[in-house]
Amino acid sequence: MKDDLGLDSLRGRLAEIWCEALAVDHVGDDTDFFVAGGRSLLAVQVCARAADAFGVEVRSSDLALDALFGSMVERVGESLPSTTGRARAA
Amino acid sequence: MLLDAPPVVPVLGPADCHIWWADPATVTDECVALLDGTERERIPQQRRTEDRRRFIAGRALLRTAAAGYLGLPPRQLEVVARCPDCSRNHGKPELPGTGLQVSVSHSGARVAVAVTRAGAVGIDVEEISTSVSPAELLPHVIGPTEPRAPAHATASGFHRMWTRKEAVLKATGQGLRVPLSDVGVSAPEEAPRVLFLRGPSAGPAEDFVLADLDAGAGCAAAVAVIGGGPLVFTAYSRSRPSAAAFIPGPPRAAETGR
C-alpha cells in the first residue's frame, strides 16, 4: 500500500512537469509526449526537471525511444533507490 | 502556400543546399490533397490543430519543392519516413531513388525544408521561447569538454547552439535518440562549426558543413550537411502566394562555416 502511494506521488509530480511543458491540464499513461505537442527542446526540459525533482538520471534519449507518460513513470520509478523503485522493479 | 510548380525552378547544383520557407497558417485543403495515404493517416494523430497544420505544411512544402527539381507532380513523389526504433512511420523523410537529400523542421509560424544533393542534411528551426531557461538546460545539452561562452546563457545564444546541434543530429538521422552533449559546436557568436561528434554516429567533425539561417525575428535556425565540400546555401520563400516569390532572388543571408 505504501509502495502504491509512493508511485502515485511520483506519477503526480511527473504529471505536473509534463502538463506544464505541454500546456495541457491532464496527461494519462497513454499520452505520447510528441503526439501531445512535445518538441525536442521540451523533451530535454521535462527530463531535466524530472531529474531535479527525483534526483535520478532521466535521459531524453529514453523519452525519444518510448514517449508514453506511463513508460516514463516506470523508468523513473525503477531508478529510484526507494521502496517505490523496488516495488516497481519487482 | 502556392501549390503550382514554381515558374522558375532554381537549379540545384552538386554544391547547393536550398532552404524553402513557408507559413503553416497558409495551409489549405489543396495542401492536404498533395499528401499520400500514409501522410494523411498521420494528420489526426497530432492532438493540436497547429501541429497538424505544421505537419501538413512541412510535407506539402517538401513535395512541391522536391517535385520542382525532379520535374514531377508533387503527389507522385514517394516520401518514405521510417523510424529505426519502431514500426511507426515517423522519422527523417527520404526520397528514394531521386538523389535528393531532404530535411523538414517546423516551429511556431515557420516551416522549413532543406534540399541538397551534396549529402545527408538536417535542418532545425526553433521559435525563441522565453519559457526556456538556458541555465536549467545547459548542463543537459553541453558536454563537459565543450567550450562554454557567456552567450550560451542568453535566449538567442542558447537557441542558436541548440539549432546547430539539432541540425547535426537530424543530418546523422539520430535525432533525440542520442544526447545533444554528444555534439560539440562552436560558440554562438562564432562562425558555425562542428567541433566533435561522439556516440553511435561518431565521425570526423570536418565532414560537416554547418550554417546558421536567418529565420526572422524571434527565431533561430541552422542547417547541417554531411560529407559536402564548401556549399552554397540559398533560401526561398513560399509563404507569399505570388509567383515572384519563387524566382531565385537575393537569398536571405546564411552564415556559413566549416
Short mmCIF file of C-alpha atoms in Angstrom, two decimals:
data_model
loop_
_atom_site.label_atom_id
_atom_site.label_comp_id
_atom_site.label_asym_id
_atom_site.label_seq_id
_atom_site.Cartn_x
_atom_site.Cartn_y
_atom_site.Cartn_z
CA MET A 1 0.00 0.00 0.00
CA LYS A 2 2.77 2.35 0.98
CA ASP A 3 4.57 1.49 -2.24
CA ASP A 4 1.50 2.34 -4.29
CA LEU A 5 1.28 5.71 -2.61
CA GLY A 6 4.93 6.31 -3.47
CA LEU A 7 4.32 5.54 -7.10
CA ASP A 8 1.20 7.68 -7.09
CA SER A 9 3.10 10.65 -5.77
CA LEU A 10 5.82 10.10 -8.37
CA ARG A 11 3.15 9.93 -11.04
CA GLY A 12 1.52 13.13 -9.77
CA ARG A 13 4.74 15.13 -9.70
CA LEU A 14 5.77 13.88 -13.13
CA ALA A 15 2.32 14.72 -14.49
CA GLU A 16 2.74 18.30 -13.25
CA ILE A 17 6.06 18.54 -15.10
CA TRP A 18 4.54 17.17 -18.31
CA CYS A 19 1.43 19.35 -18.09
CA GLU A 20 3.50 22.48 -17.62
CA ALA A 21 5.74 21.67 -20.58
CA LEU A 22 2.89 20.68 -22.88
CA ALA A 23 0.50 23.38 -21.62
CA VAL A 24 -2.26 20.82 -21.02
CA ASP A 25 -4.45 20.09 -17.99
CA HIS A 26 -4.14 16.35 -17.93
CA VAL A 27 -1.86 13.54 -19.04
CA GLY A 28 -2.55 9.81 -18.81
CA ASP A 29 -0.34 6.74 -19.06
CA ASP A 30 -1.07 6.51 -22.77
CA THR A 31 -0.23 10.16 -23.51
CA ASP A 32 2.55 10.25 -26.11
CA PHE A 33 4.82 13.23 -25.47
CA PHE A 34 5.39 14.07 -29.13
CA VAL A 35 1.83 13.46 -30.25
CA ALA A 36 0.65 15.79 -27.48
CA GLY A 37 2.71 18.63 -28.93
CA GLY A 38 6.07 17.96 -27.30
CA ARG A 39 9.18 19.07 -29.15
CA SER A 40 12.77 18.07 -28.59
CA LEU A 41 13.54 21.20 -26.57
CA LEU A 42 10.59 20.48 -24.30
CA ALA A 43 11.69 16.85 -24.02
CA VAL A 44 15.06 17.90 -22.67
CA GLN A 45 13.34 20.36 -20.33
CA VAL A 46 10.97 17.69 -18.98
CA CYS A 47 13.86 15.29 -18.41
CA ALA A 48 15.95 17.99 -16.70
CA ARG A 49 13.06 18.82 -14.36
CA ALA A 50 12.29 15.19 -13.62
CA ALA A 51 15.97 14.56 -12.88
CA ASP A 52 15.98 17.51 -10.46
CA ALA A 53 12.69 16.51 -8.85
CA PHE A 54 13.61 12.88 -8.20
CA GLY A 55 17.39 13.04 -8.01
CA VAL A 56 17.90 10.38 -10.66
CA GLU A 57 19.19 10.40 -14.21
CA VAL A 58 16.37 10.88 -16.72
CA ARG A 59 17.59 10.57 -20.31
CA SER A 60 15.81 12.38 -23.13
CA SER A 61 17.04 9.59 -25.42
CA ASP A 62 14.78 7.19 -23.47
CA LEU A 63 11.85 9.54 -23.98
CA ALA A 64 12.64 9.63 -27.71
CA LEU A 65 12.52 5.82 -27.85
CA ASP A 66 9.34 5.43 -25.79
CA ALA A 67 7.39 8.66 -25.41
CA LEU A 68 4.47 7.37 -23.33
CA PHE A 69 3.87 9.05 -19.98
CA GLY A 70 3.30 5.70 -18.27
CA SER A 71 6.65 4.43 -19.56
CA MET A 72 8.45 7.42 -18.08
CA VAL A 73 6.73 6.84 -14.73
CA GLU A 74 8.06 3.27 -14.83
CA ARG A 75 11.57 4.29 -15.84
CA VAL A 76 11.82 6.91 -13.10
CA GLY A 77 10.25 4.53 -10.58
CA GLU A 78 12.81 1.87 -11.41
CA SER A 79 15.68 4.31 -10.96
CA LEU A 80 14.55 5.42 -7.52
CA PRO A 81 16.53 3.84 -4.73
CA SER A 82 13.41 3.81 -2.51
CA THR A 83 10.82 1.14 -1.80
CA THR A 84 8.84 2.61 -4.68
CA GLY A 85 11.61 1.73 -7.07
CA ARG A 86 11.98 -1.80 -5.78
CA ALA A 87 8.23 -2.35 -5.79
CA ARG A 88 8.15 -1.22 -9.40
CA ALA A 89 11.05 -3.34 -10.48
CA ALA A 90 9.75 -6.42 -8.71
CA MET B 1 1.04 28.25 -49.87
CA LEU B 2 1.07 28.27 -53.66
CA LEU B 3 0.76 24.77 -54.99
CA ASP B 4 1.73 25.12 -58.61
CA ALA B 5 5.28 24.30 -59.57
CA PRO B 6 7.48 27.36 -59.30
CA PRO B 7 7.55 29.28 -62.59
CA VAL B 8 11.32 29.23 -62.43
CA VAL B 9 12.72 26.20 -60.70
CA PRO B 10 16.07 27.09 -59.21
CA VAL B 11 18.95 24.90 -60.30
CA LEU B 12 20.17 22.64 -57.52
CA GLY B 13 23.84 22.08 -58.30
CA PRO B 14 26.02 19.48 -56.58
CA ALA B 15 27.32 22.11 -54.12
CA ASP B 16 23.96 23.72 -53.44
CA CYS B 17 21.66 23.46 -50.47
CA HIS B 18 18.30 25.16 -50.86
CA ILE B 19 16.12 26.14 -47.94
CA TRP B 20 12.39 26.56 -48.57
CA TRP B 21 10.30 28.51 -46.08
CA ALA B 22 6.54 28.65 -45.62
CA ASP B 23 3.98 29.77 -43.08
CA PRO B 24 1.75 26.94 -41.78
CA ALA B 25 -1.12 29.42 -41.42
CA THR B 26 -1.43 29.34 -45.22
CA VAL B 27 -2.23 25.62 -45.30
CA THR B 28 -5.34 24.75 -47.33
CA ASP B 29 -7.17 21.58 -48.30
CA GLU B 30 -5.16 21.64 -51.52
CA CYS B 31 -2.05 21.06 -49.45
CA VAL B 32 -3.66 18.01 -47.84
CA ALA B 33 -4.53 16.72 -51.31
CA LEU B 34 -0.81 16.60 -52.15
CA LEU B 35 -0.07 14.11 -49.39
CA ASP B 36 -0.18 10.34 -49.73
CA GLY B 37 -2.27 7.97 -47.63
CA THR B 38 0.44 7.35 -45.04
CA GLU B 39 0.93 11.07 -44.53
CA ARG B 40 -2.77 11.68 -44.24
CA GLU B 41 -3.05 8.98 -41.60
CA ARG B 42 -0.55 10.90 -39.52
CA ILE B 43 -2.56 14.15 -39.52
CA PRO B 44 -5.22 13.19 -36.95
CA GLN B 45 -2.56 11.56 -34.76
CA GLN B 46 -1.41 15.03 -33.81
CA ARG B 47 -3.56 16.30 -30.99
CA ARG B 48 -3.29 20.02 -31.69
CA THR B 49 -4.63 21.81 -34.73
CA GLU B 50 -1.48 23.89 -35.05
CA ASP B 51 0.71 20.78 -35.01
CA ARG B 52 -1.46 19.26 -37.75
CA ARG B 53 -1.06 22.41 -39.82
CA ARG B 54 2.69 22.37 -39.35
CA PHE B 55 2.92 18.73 -40.40
CA ILE B 56 0.76 19.32 -43.49
CA ALA B 57 2.72 22.44 -44.39
CA GLY B 58 6.04 20.61 -43.96
CA ARG B 59 5.09 17.71 -46.19
CA ALA B 60 3.35 19.88 -48.79
CA LEU B 61 6.40 22.15 -48.92
CA LEU B 62 8.73 19.15 -49.15
CA ARG B 63 6.71 17.70 -52.02
CA THR B 64 6.33 20.92 -54.00
CA ALA B 65 9.99 21.90 -53.59
CA ALA B 66 11.41 18.46 -54.44
CA ALA B 67 8.93 17.91 -57.28
CA GLY B 68 10.14 21.13 -58.88
CA TYR B 69 13.72 19.85 -59.12
CA LEU B 70 12.59 16.44 -60.39
CA GLY B 71 10.00 17.67 -62.88
CA LEU B 72 7.31 15.53 -61.25
CA PRO B 73 3.85 16.31 -59.91
CA PRO B 74 4.21 16.70 -56.11
CA ARG B 75 1.70 13.90 -55.49
CA GLN B 76 3.76 11.39 -57.47
CA LEU B 77 6.77 11.76 -55.24
CA GLU B 78 7.46 8.80 -52.98
CA VAL B 79 8.22 10.08 -49.49
CA VAL B 80 9.42 7.44 -47.04
CA ALA B 81 9.81 8.02 -43.33
CA ARG B 82 10.96 5.12 -41.24
CA CYS B 83 11.75 5.18 -37.58
CA PRO B 84 14.78 2.98 -36.92
CA ASP B 85 13.44 2.06 -33.47
CA CYS B 86 9.79 1.27 -34.02
CA SER B 87 7.31 0.43 -36.69
CA ARG B 88 5.69 3.86 -36.71
CA ASN B 89 6.08 5.91 -39.84
CA HIS B 90 7.79 8.90 -38.32
CA GLY B 91 11.45 9.81 -38.56
CA LYS B 92 13.52 11.51 -41.19
CA PRO B 93 11.79 11.69 -44.57
CA GLU B 94 13.63 10.29 -47.58
CA LEU B 95 13.05 10.47 -51.31
CA PRO B 96 14.45 7.13 -52.50
CA GLY B 97 15.97 6.98 -55.95
CA THR B 98 15.89 10.73 -56.56
CA GLY B 99 19.41 11.71 -55.47
CA LEU B 100 17.86 14.40 -53.28
CA GLN B 101 18.52 14.57 -49.55
CA VAL B 102 15.92 16.42 -47.52
CA SER B 103 15.06 17.53 -44.02
CA VAL B 104 11.96 19.22 -42.58
CA SER B 105 11.54 21.35 -39.46
CA HIS B 106 8.77 23.48 -38.07
CA SER B 107 8.30 25.76 -35.10
CA GLY B 108 5.71 28.41 -34.40
CA ALA B 109 4.82 30.24 -37.61
CA ARG B 110 7.61 28.74 -39.70
CA VAL B 111 8.14 25.60 -41.68
CA ALA B 112 11.45 24.95 -43.42
CA VAL B 113 12.63 22.28 -45.85
CA ALA B 114 16.27 21.78 -46.80
CA VAL B 115 17.10 20.08 -50.12
CA THR B 116 20.56 19.15 -51.38
CA ARG B 117 22.40 16.60 -53.50
CA ALA B 118 25.63 17.01 -51.50
CA GLY B 119 24.91 14.60 -48.65
CA ALA B 120 22.67 13.82 -45.70
CA VAL B 121 21.10 17.03 -44.42
CA GLY B 122 19.43 18.18 -41.22
CA ILE B 123 17.58 21.42 -40.56
CA ASP B 124 16.23 22.77 -37.29
CA VAL B 125 14.04 25.80 -36.63
CA GLU B 126 13.16 26.94 -33.13
CA GLU B 127 10.99 29.80 -32.07
CA ILE B 128 12.91 31.53 -29.28
CA SER B 129 10.85 30.78 -26.22
CA THR B 130 11.11 32.85 -23.07
CA SER B 131 9.87 29.88 -21.06
CA VAL B 132 13.08 28.06 -21.89
CA SER B 133 15.69 28.57 -19.19
CA PRO B 134 19.22 28.28 -20.60
CA ALA B 135 20.63 27.94 -17.07
CA GLU B 136 18.37 24.96 -16.40
CA LEU B 137 19.01 23.18 -19.69
CA LEU B 138 22.69 23.93 -20.38
CA PRO B 139 24.06 21.16 -18.12
CA HIS B 140 21.95 18.67 -20.10
CA VAL B 141 22.92 20.00 -23.51
CA ILE B 142 26.60 20.97 -23.26
CA GLY B 143 29.17 18.26 -22.73
CA PRO B 144 31.92 18.54 -20.09
CA THR B 145 34.63 19.12 -22.70
CA GLU B 146 32.69 21.58 -24.81
CA PRO B 147 33.78 25.22 -24.58
CA ARG B 148 31.32 27.45 -22.71
CA ALA B 149 30.61 31.03 -23.71
CA PRO B 150 28.64 33.75 -21.93
CA ALA B 151 26.32 33.85 -24.96
CA HIS B 152 25.10 30.34 -24.12
CA ALA B 153 23.19 31.82 -21.19
CA THR B 154 21.17 34.21 -23.38
CA ALA B 155 17.94 33.11 -25.04
CA SER B 156 19.21 33.81 -28.56
CA GLY B 157 22.64 32.28 -27.94
CA PHE B 158 21.14 29.17 -26.37
CA HIS B 159 18.69 28.65 -29.23
CA ARG B 160 21.46 29.19 -31.79
CA MET B 161 23.55 26.50 -30.12
CA TRP B 162 20.51 24.24 -29.87
CA THR B 163 19.55 24.52 -33.53
CA ARG B 164 23.16 23.87 -34.63
CA LYS B 165 23.30 20.68 -32.55
CA GLU B 166 19.87 19.51 -33.57
CA ALA B 167 20.65 20.14 -37.25
CA VAL B 168 23.73 17.91 -36.93
CA LEU B 169 21.78 15.12 -35.19
CA LYS B 170 19.00 15.33 -37.77
CA ALA B 171 21.61 15.02 -40.53
CA THR B 172 23.03 11.86 -38.95
CA GLY B 173 19.49 10.54 -38.52
CA GLN B 174 19.94 10.09 -34.77
CA GLY B 175 17.77 13.00 -33.64
CA LEU B 176 16.90 12.96 -29.98
CA ARG B 177 17.97 9.32 -29.62
CA VAL B 178 21.43 10.50 -28.64
CA PRO B 179 22.15 13.25 -26.10
CA LEU B 180 22.83 16.70 -27.51
CA SER B 181 26.02 16.72 -25.46
CA ASP B 182 27.41 14.17 -27.95
CA VAL B 183 27.70 17.01 -30.46
CA GLY B 184 30.06 19.91 -29.89
CA VAL B 185 29.53 23.13 -31.84
CA SER B 186 31.31 26.46 -31.89
CA ALA B 187 30.21 29.23 -29.50
CA PRO B 188 27.05 31.10 -30.59
CA GLU B 189 28.88 34.28 -31.63
CA GLU B 190 31.49 32.34 -33.61
CA ALA B 191 31.13 31.04 -37.17
CA PRO B 192 29.09 27.82 -37.13
CA ARG B 193 31.33 24.77 -36.94
CA VAL B 194 31.09 21.24 -35.62
CA LEU B 195 33.81 20.60 -33.01
CA PHE B 196 33.18 16.92 -32.33
CA LEU B 197 30.62 14.16 -32.71
CA ARG B 198 30.58 11.24 -30.28
CA GLY B 199 28.27 8.32 -29.70
CA PRO B 200 26.72 5.85 -32.12
CA SER B 201 27.15 8.03 -35.20
CA ALA B 202 30.59 9.37 -34.25
CA GLY B 203 32.57 10.76 -37.14
CA PRO B 204 35.09 13.41 -38.08
CA ALA B 205 33.84 16.94 -37.35
CA GLU B 206 35.35 18.07 -40.66
CA ASP B 207 32.73 16.03 -42.51
CA PHE B 208 30.03 18.52 -41.55
CA VAL B 209 29.16 21.80 -43.19
CA LEU B 210 27.12 23.86 -40.75
CA ALA B 211 25.27 27.13 -41.40
CA ASP B 212 23.07 29.45 -39.39
CA LEU B 213 19.92 30.56 -41.21
CA ASP B 214 18.09 33.85 -40.98
CA ALA B 215 14.65 32.74 -39.84
CA GLY B 216 13.43 36.22 -38.96
CA ALA B 217 12.87 37.89 -35.61
CA GLY B 218 12.39 35.69 -32.57
CA CYS B 219 13.54 32.55 -34.29
CA ALA B 220 16.77 30.57 -34.63
CA ALA B 221 17.57 28.08 -37.38
CA ALA B 222 20.52 26.07 -38.61
CA VAL B 223 21.29 23.50 -41.29
CA ALA B 224 23.97 20.80 -41.41
CA VAL B 225 25.15 18.72 -44.37
CA ILE B 226 27.42 15.66 -44.09
CA GLY B 227 30.23 15.00 -46.48
CA GLY B 228 29.96 18.05 -48.67
CA GLY B 229 32.76 20.40 -49.59
CA PRO B 230 32.04 24.12 -49.37
CA LEU B 231 28.34 24.61 -50.05
CA VAL B 232 26.17 27.49 -51.16
CA PHE B 233 23.04 27.90 -49.05
CA THR B 234 20.14 29.75 -50.68
CA ALA B 235 16.74 30.48 -49.15
CA TYR B 236 13.42 30.65 -51.00
CA SER B 237 10.06 31.69 -49.67
CA ARG B 238 6.77 30.01 -50.50
CA SER B 239 4.82 31.92 -47.91
CA ARG B 240 3.55 34.58 -50.31
CA PRO B 241 1.04 33.47 -52.92
CA SER B 242 2.88 35.22 -55.67
CA ALA B 243 4.83 33.69 -58.49
CA ALA B 244 7.51 36.31 -57.96
CA ALA B 245 8.29 34.81 -54.61
CA PHE B 246 9.71 31.72 -56.26
CA ILE B 247 12.11 33.31 -58.69
CA PRO B 248 15.60 32.83 -57.34
CA GLY B 249 16.38 36.20 -55.91
CA PRO B 250 18.65 37.67 -53.37
CA PRO B 251 18.65 34.98 -50.72
CA ARG B 252 18.22 35.60 -47.09
CA ALA B 253 21.68 35.55 -45.62
CA ALA B 254 23.12 32.28 -44.46
CA GLU B 255 26.32 32.43 -42.45
CA THR B 256 28.43 29.52 -43.49
CA GLY B 257 31.36 27.98 -41.73
CA ARG B 258 33.13 24.68 -41.80
#
